[in-house]
Short mmCIF file of C-alpha atoms in Angstrom, two decimals:
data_model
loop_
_atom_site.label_atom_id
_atom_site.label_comp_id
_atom_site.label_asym_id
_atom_site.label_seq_id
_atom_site.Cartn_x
_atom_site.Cartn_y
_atom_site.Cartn_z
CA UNK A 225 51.45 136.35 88.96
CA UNK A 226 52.58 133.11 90.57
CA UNK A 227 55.68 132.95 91.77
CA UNK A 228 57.70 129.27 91.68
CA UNK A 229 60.67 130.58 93.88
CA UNK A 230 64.18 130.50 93.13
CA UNK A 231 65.01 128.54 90.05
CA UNK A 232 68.52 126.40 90.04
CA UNK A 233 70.63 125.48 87.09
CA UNK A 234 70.94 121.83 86.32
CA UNK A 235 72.60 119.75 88.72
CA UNK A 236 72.02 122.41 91.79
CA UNK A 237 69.35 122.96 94.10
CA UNK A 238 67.49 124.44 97.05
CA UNK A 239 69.00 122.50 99.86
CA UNK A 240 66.28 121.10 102.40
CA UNK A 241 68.78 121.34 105.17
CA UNK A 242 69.90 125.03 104.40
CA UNK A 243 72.84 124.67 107.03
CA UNK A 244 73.79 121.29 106.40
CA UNK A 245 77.37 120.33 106.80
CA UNK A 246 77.78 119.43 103.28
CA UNK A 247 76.06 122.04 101.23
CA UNK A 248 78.26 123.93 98.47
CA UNK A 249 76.81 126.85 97.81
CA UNK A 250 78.44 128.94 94.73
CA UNK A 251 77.67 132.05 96.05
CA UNK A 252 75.22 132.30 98.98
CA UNK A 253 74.59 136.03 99.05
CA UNK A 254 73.08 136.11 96.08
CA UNK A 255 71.40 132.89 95.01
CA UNK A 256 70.39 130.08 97.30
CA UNK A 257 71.51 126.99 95.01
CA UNK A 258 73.97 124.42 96.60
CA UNK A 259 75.10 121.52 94.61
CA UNK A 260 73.17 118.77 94.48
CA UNK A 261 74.20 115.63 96.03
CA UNK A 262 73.93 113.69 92.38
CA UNK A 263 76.51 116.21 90.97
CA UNK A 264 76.92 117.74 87.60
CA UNK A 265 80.58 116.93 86.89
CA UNK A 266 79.16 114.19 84.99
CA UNK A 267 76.00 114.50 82.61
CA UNK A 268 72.56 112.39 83.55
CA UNK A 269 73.86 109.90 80.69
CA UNK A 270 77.26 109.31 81.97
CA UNK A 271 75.68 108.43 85.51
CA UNK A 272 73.64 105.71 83.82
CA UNK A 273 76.07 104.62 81.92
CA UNK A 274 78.42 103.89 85.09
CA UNK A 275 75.59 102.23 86.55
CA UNK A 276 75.13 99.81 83.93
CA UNK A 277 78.92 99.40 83.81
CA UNK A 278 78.83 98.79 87.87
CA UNK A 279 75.63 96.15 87.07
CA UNK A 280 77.41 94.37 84.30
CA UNK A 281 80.76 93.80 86.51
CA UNK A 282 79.10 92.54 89.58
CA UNK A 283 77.13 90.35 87.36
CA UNK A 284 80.31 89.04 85.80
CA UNK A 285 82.78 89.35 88.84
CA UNK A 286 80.97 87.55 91.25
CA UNK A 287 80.76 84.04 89.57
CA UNK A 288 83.81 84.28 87.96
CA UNK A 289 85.52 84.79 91.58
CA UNK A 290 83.31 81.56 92.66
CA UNK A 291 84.40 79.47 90.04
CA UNK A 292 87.70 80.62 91.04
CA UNK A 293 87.60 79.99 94.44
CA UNK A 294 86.19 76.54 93.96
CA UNK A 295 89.14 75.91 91.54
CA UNK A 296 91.93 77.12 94.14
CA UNK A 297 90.09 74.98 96.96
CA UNK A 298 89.09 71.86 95.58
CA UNK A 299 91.87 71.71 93.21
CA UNK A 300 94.57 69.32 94.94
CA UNK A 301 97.47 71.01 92.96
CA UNK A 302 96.10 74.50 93.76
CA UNK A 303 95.77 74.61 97.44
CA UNK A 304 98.94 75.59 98.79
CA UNK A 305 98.15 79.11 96.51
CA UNK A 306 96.89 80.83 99.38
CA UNK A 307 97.61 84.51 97.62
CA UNK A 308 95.06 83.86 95.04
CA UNK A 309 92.26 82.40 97.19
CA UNK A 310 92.92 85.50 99.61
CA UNK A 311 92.52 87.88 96.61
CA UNK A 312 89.57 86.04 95.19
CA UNK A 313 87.62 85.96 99.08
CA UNK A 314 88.51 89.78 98.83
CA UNK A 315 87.52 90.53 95.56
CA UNK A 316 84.38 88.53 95.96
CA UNK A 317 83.38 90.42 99.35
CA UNK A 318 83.84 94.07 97.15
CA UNK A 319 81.85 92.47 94.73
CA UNK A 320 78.88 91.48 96.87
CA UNK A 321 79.24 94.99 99.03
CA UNK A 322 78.77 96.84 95.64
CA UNK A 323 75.80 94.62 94.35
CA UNK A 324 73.83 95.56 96.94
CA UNK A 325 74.59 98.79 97.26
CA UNK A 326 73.58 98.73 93.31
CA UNK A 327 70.37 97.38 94.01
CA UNK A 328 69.28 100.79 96.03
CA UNK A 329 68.91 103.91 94.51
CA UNK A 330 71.41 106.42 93.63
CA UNK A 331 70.20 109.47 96.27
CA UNK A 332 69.18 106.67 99.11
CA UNK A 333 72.74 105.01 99.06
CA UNK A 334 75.07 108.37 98.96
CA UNK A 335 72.87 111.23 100.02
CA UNK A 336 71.46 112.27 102.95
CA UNK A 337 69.31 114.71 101.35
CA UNK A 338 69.19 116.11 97.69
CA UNK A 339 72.61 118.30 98.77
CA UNK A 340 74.52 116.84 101.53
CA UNK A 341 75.59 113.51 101.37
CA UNK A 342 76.66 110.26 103.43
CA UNK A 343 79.21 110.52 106.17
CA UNK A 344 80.17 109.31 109.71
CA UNK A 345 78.23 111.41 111.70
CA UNK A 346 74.98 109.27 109.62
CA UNK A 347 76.39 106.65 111.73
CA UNK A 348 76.28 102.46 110.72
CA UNK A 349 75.00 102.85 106.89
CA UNK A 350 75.40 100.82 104.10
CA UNK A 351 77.93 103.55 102.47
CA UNK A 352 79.72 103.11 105.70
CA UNK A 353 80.00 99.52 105.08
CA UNK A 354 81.17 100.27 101.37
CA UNK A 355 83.86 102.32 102.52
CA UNK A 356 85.46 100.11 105.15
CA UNK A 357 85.04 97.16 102.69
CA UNK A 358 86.53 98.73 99.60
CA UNK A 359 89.56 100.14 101.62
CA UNK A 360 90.26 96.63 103.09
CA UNK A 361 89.99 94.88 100.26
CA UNK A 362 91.66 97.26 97.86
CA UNK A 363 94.81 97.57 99.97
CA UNK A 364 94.56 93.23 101.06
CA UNK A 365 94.59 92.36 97.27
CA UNK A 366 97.18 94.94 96.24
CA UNK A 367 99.70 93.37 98.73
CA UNK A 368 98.57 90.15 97.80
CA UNK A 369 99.53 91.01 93.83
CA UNK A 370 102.94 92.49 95.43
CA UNK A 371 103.84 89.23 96.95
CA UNK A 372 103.06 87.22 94.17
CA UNK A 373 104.65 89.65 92.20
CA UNK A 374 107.98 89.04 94.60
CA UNK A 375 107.55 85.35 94.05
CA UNK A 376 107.44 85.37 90.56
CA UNK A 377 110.53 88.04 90.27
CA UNK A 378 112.44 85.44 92.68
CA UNK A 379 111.58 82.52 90.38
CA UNK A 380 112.36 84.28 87.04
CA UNK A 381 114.86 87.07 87.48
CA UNK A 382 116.60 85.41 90.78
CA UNK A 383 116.78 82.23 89.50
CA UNK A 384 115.22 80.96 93.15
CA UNK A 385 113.35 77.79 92.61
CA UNK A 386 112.68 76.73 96.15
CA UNK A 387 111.01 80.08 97.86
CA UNK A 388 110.27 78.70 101.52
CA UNK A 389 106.88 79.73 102.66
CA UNK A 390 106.13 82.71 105.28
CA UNK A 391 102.41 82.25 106.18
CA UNK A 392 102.78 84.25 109.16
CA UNK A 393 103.93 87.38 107.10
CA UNK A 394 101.69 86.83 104.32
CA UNK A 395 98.70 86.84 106.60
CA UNK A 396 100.12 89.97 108.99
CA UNK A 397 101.03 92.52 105.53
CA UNK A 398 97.41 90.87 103.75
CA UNK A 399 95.34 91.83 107.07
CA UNK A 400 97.22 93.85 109.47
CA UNK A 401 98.29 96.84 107.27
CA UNK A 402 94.91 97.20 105.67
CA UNK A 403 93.49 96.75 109.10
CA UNK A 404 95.56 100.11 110.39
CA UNK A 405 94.31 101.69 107.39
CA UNK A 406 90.80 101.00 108.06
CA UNK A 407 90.73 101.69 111.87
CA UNK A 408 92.55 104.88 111.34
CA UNK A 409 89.63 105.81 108.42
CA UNK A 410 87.22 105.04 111.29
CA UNK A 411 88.89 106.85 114.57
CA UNK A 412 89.38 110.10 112.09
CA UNK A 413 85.41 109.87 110.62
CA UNK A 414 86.84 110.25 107.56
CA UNK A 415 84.38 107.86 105.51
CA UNK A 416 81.78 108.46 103.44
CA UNK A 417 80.38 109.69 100.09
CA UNK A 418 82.07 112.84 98.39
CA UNK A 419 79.92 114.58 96.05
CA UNK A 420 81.22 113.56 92.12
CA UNK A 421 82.33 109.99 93.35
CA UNK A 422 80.93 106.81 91.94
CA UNK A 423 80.87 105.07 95.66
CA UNK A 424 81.19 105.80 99.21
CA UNK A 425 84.75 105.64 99.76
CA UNK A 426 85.81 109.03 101.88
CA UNK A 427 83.93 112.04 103.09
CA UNK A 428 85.00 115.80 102.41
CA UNK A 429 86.92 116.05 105.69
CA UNK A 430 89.55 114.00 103.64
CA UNK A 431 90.20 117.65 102.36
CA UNK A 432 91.36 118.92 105.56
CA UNK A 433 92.84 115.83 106.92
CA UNK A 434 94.47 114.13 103.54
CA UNK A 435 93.38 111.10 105.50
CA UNK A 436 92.49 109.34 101.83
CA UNK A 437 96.30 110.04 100.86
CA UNK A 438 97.89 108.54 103.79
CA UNK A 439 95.98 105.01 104.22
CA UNK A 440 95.18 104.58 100.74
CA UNK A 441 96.48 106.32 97.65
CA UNK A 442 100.15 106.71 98.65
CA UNK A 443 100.61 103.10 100.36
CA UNK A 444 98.72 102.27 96.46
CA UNK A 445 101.10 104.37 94.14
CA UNK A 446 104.08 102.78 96.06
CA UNK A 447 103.16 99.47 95.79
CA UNK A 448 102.36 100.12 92.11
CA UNK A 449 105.26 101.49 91.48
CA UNK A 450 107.57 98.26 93.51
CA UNK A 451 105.27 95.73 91.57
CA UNK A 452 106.13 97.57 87.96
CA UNK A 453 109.90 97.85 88.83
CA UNK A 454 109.58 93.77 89.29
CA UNK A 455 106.93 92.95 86.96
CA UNK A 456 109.67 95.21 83.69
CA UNK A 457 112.66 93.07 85.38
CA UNK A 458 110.55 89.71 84.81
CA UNK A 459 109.01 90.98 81.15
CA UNK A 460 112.73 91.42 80.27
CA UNK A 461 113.82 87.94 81.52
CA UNK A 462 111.06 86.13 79.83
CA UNK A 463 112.06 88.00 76.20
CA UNK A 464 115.48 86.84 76.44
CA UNK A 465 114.48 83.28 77.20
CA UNK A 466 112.14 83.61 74.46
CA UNK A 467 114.83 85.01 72.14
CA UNK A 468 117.51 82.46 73.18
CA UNK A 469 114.96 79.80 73.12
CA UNK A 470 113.90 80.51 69.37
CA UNK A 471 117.88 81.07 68.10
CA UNK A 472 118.78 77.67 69.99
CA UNK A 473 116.17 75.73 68.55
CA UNK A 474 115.80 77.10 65.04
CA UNK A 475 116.77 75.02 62.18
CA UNK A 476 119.93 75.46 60.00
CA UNK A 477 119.34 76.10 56.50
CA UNK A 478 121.00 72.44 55.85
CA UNK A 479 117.93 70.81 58.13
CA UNK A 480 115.48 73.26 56.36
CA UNK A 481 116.74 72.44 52.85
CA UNK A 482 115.98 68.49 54.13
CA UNK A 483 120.18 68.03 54.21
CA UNK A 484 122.59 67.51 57.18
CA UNK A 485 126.03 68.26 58.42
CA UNK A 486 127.15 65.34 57.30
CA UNK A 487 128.76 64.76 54.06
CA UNK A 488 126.18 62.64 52.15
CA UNK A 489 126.47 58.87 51.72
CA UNK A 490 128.63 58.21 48.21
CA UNK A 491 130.50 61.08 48.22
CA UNK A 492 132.88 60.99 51.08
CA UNK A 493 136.30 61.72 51.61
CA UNK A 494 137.68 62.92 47.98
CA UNK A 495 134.36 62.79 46.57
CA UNK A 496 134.67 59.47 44.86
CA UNK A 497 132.04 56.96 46.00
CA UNK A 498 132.89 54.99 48.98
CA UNK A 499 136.06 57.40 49.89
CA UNK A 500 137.34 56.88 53.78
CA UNK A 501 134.87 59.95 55.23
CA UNK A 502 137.05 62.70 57.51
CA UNK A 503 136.58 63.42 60.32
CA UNK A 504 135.62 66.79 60.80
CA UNK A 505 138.09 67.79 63.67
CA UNK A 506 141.19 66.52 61.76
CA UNK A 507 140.14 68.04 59.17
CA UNK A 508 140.54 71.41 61.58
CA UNK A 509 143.97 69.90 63.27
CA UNK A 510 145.20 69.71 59.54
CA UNK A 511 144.51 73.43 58.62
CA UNK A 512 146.22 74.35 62.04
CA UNK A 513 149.22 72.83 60.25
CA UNK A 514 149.67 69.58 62.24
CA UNK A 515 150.10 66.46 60.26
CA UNK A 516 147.29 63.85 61.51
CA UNK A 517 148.38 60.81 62.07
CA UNK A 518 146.10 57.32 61.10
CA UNK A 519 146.12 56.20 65.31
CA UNK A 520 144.88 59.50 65.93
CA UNK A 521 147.59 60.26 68.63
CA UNK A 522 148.80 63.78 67.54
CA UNK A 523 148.53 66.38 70.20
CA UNK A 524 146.86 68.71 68.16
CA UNK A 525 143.67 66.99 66.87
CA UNK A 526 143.70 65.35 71.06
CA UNK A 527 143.61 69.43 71.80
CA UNK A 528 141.04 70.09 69.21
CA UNK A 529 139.01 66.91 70.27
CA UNK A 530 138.86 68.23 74.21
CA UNK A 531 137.85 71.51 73.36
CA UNK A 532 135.26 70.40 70.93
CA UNK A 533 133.58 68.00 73.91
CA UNK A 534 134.07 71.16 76.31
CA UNK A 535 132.18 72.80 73.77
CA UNK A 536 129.73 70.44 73.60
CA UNK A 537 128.90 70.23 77.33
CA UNK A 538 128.70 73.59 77.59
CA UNK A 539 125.94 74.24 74.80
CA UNK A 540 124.27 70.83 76.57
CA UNK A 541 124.28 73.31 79.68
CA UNK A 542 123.13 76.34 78.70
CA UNK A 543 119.88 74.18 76.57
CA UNK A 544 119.17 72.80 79.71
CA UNK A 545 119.32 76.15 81.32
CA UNK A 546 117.13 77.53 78.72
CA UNK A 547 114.99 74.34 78.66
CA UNK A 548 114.52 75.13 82.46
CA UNK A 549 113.76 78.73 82.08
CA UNK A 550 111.32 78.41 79.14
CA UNK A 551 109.50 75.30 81.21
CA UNK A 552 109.32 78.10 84.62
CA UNK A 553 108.51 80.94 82.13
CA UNK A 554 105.55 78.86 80.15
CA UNK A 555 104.46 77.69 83.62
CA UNK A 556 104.19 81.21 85.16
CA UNK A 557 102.44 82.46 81.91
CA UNK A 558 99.10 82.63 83.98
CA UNK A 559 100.34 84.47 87.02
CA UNK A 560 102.34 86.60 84.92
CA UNK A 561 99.20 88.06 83.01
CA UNK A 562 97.08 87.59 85.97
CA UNK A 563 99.29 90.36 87.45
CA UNK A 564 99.88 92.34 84.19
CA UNK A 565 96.14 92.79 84.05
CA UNK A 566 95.86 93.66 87.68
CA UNK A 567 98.64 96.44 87.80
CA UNK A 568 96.45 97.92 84.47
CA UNK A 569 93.42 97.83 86.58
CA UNK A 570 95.24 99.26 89.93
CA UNK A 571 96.83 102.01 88.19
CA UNK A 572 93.78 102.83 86.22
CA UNK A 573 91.88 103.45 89.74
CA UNK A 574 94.58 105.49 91.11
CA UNK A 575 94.99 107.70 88.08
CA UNK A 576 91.10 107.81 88.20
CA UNK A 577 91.15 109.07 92.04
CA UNK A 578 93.44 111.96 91.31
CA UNK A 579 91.67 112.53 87.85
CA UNK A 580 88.13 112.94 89.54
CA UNK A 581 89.55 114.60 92.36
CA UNK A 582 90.92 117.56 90.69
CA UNK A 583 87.65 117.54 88.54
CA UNK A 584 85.72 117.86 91.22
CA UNK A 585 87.87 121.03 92.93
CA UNK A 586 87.52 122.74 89.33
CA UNK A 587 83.44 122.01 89.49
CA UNK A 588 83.30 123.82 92.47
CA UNK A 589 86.29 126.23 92.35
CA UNK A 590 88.68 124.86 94.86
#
């Protein structure tokens, strides 16, 4: 009788480095089946179905973010937006990072060996280049979407049309903060592929160290959570300006019906065609009970007259407020769903990291 060995379920195997670092073994005394690096969490079809959804973004990201960059650099009215052009560089380096590592094949870009996977001790490797690049750039363009974010809540909700520029700040919270993340990633060894993950972002030490919590996922809820608190003030600013706008500039029933304020042409005064016409704010002194006199010099209807032009100048005011603040709101209608869109996509891949993660423990009963 022939005898094939130990036979694994799907999605574990016979490890060919038995005491490798990052074999899971579900019981070692009794079977000798770790996980496999490709893990089982997900089914063979939902694997290839990420990888045509990885293909299809790179394919689409990475011209869209040229075009965009050519736009915001060649663009003489775009040039001084140095948030977006950072973002779109950033973006466009993830991009190009995970097209490559698409082009290689799932087990020779996370795995080691068909059950331990990727990590620092593998040394320079194109997952180690994934990792520093998608930490970097994810935290670089989330600060860069909280300062424009700032901006536009300073413009809208502040009222702050003049926002002087501070390049030097910009440029240190962009680079230097995702920069501390990054080196302390590095100094700790704590990147590389974990078993379940769709890219090589951190290693299992991360379980011991919470290294992934403190440079990346916490610094990304909070800034999340600053850019929602600003991004709700601004939604509610723009609806009132919208409201106000629409109630301002509606037309009366008398302009809808094709009439006017006025009293028509024929039938002024008493009625009778070609009566004297009355003026509307003596008519108003007169049912204050002051008599109106023909020089127009009673006190009352000069009363009546001044509050009517204060009344005046202060609805010319607040249109011209409103005027201002639809013009800034229409203007900003770009950013403002530029950044909508982005905090959906940001707080998608956070909710996703503590989604798989937890996954992944119940997989292998952690």
């Amino acid at each position: 009788m022939l005898d094939f060995g130990p036979v694994c379920p799907h999605g574990f195997v016979i490890p060919d480095d038995p005491n490798g670092y990052g074999n899971f073994y579900i019981n070692k005394t009794m079977s000798e089946c770790a996980a496999a690096c490709k893990f089982a969490m997900y089914t063979d079809e939902e694997w290839d179905r990420v990888e045509v959804y990885a293909d299809v973004s790179v394919s689409i990201g990475i011209p869209m973010m040229v075009l965009l960059i050519y736009a915001y650099v060649f663009d003489h009215d775009k040039r001084n937006h140095y948030l977006v052009r950072i973002f779109a560089w950033q973006s466009l380096a993830n991009s190009i990072v995970t097209a490559i590592m698409q082009s290689i094949p799932l087990k020779d870009r996370f795995c080691r060996n068909n059950a331990d996977m990727l990590r620092a001790s593998d040394g320079f490797t194109l997952c180690a280049l994934q990792s520093v690049v998608f930490v970097f750039t994810a935290m670089g363009m989330a600060i860069c979407w909280l300062l424009q974010t700032n901006s536009i809540f300073m413009k809208v909700v502040l009222g702050k049309r003049n926002i002087p520029s501070k390049l030097h700040r910009d440029m240190f919270l962009i680079f230097g903060l995702p920069a501390i993340s990054t080196i302390v990633m590095l100094i700790t060894g704590s990147y590389g592929y974990t078993r379940g993950s769709y890219g090589c972002l951190f290693s299992p030490i991360v379980r011991e160290n919470h290294v992934d919590m403190y440079v990346m996922f916490i610094p990304l809820s909070v800034i999340c959570v600053a850019g929602s608190v600003m991004m709700g003030a601004v939604l509610i600013k723009t609806t009132k300006v919208f409201v106000a706008y629409y109630h301002m500039h509606r037309p009366t029933r008398s302009q809808s019906l094709g009439g006017s304020d006025e009293t028509p042409t024929g039938l002024q005064g008493d009625g009778h065609p070609g009566a004297v016409p009355r003026p509307r704010l003596q008519a108003i002194s007169t049912s204050a009970g002051s008599a109106p006199t023909l020089d127009g010099g009673d006190r009352s209807t000069t009363t009546v007259s001044s509050v009517g032009a204060s009344t005046a100048a202060t609805t010319q005011l607040q249109e011209l407020e409103l005027t201002s603040m639809w013009t800034l709101t229409v203007y900003l209608r770009a950013p403002i769903l530029f950044l909508m869109i982005f905090l959906l996509i940001y707080v998608t891949l956070v909710i996703a990291g503590f989604v798989g993660t937890t996954r992944r423990n119940i997989y292998l009963g952690r």
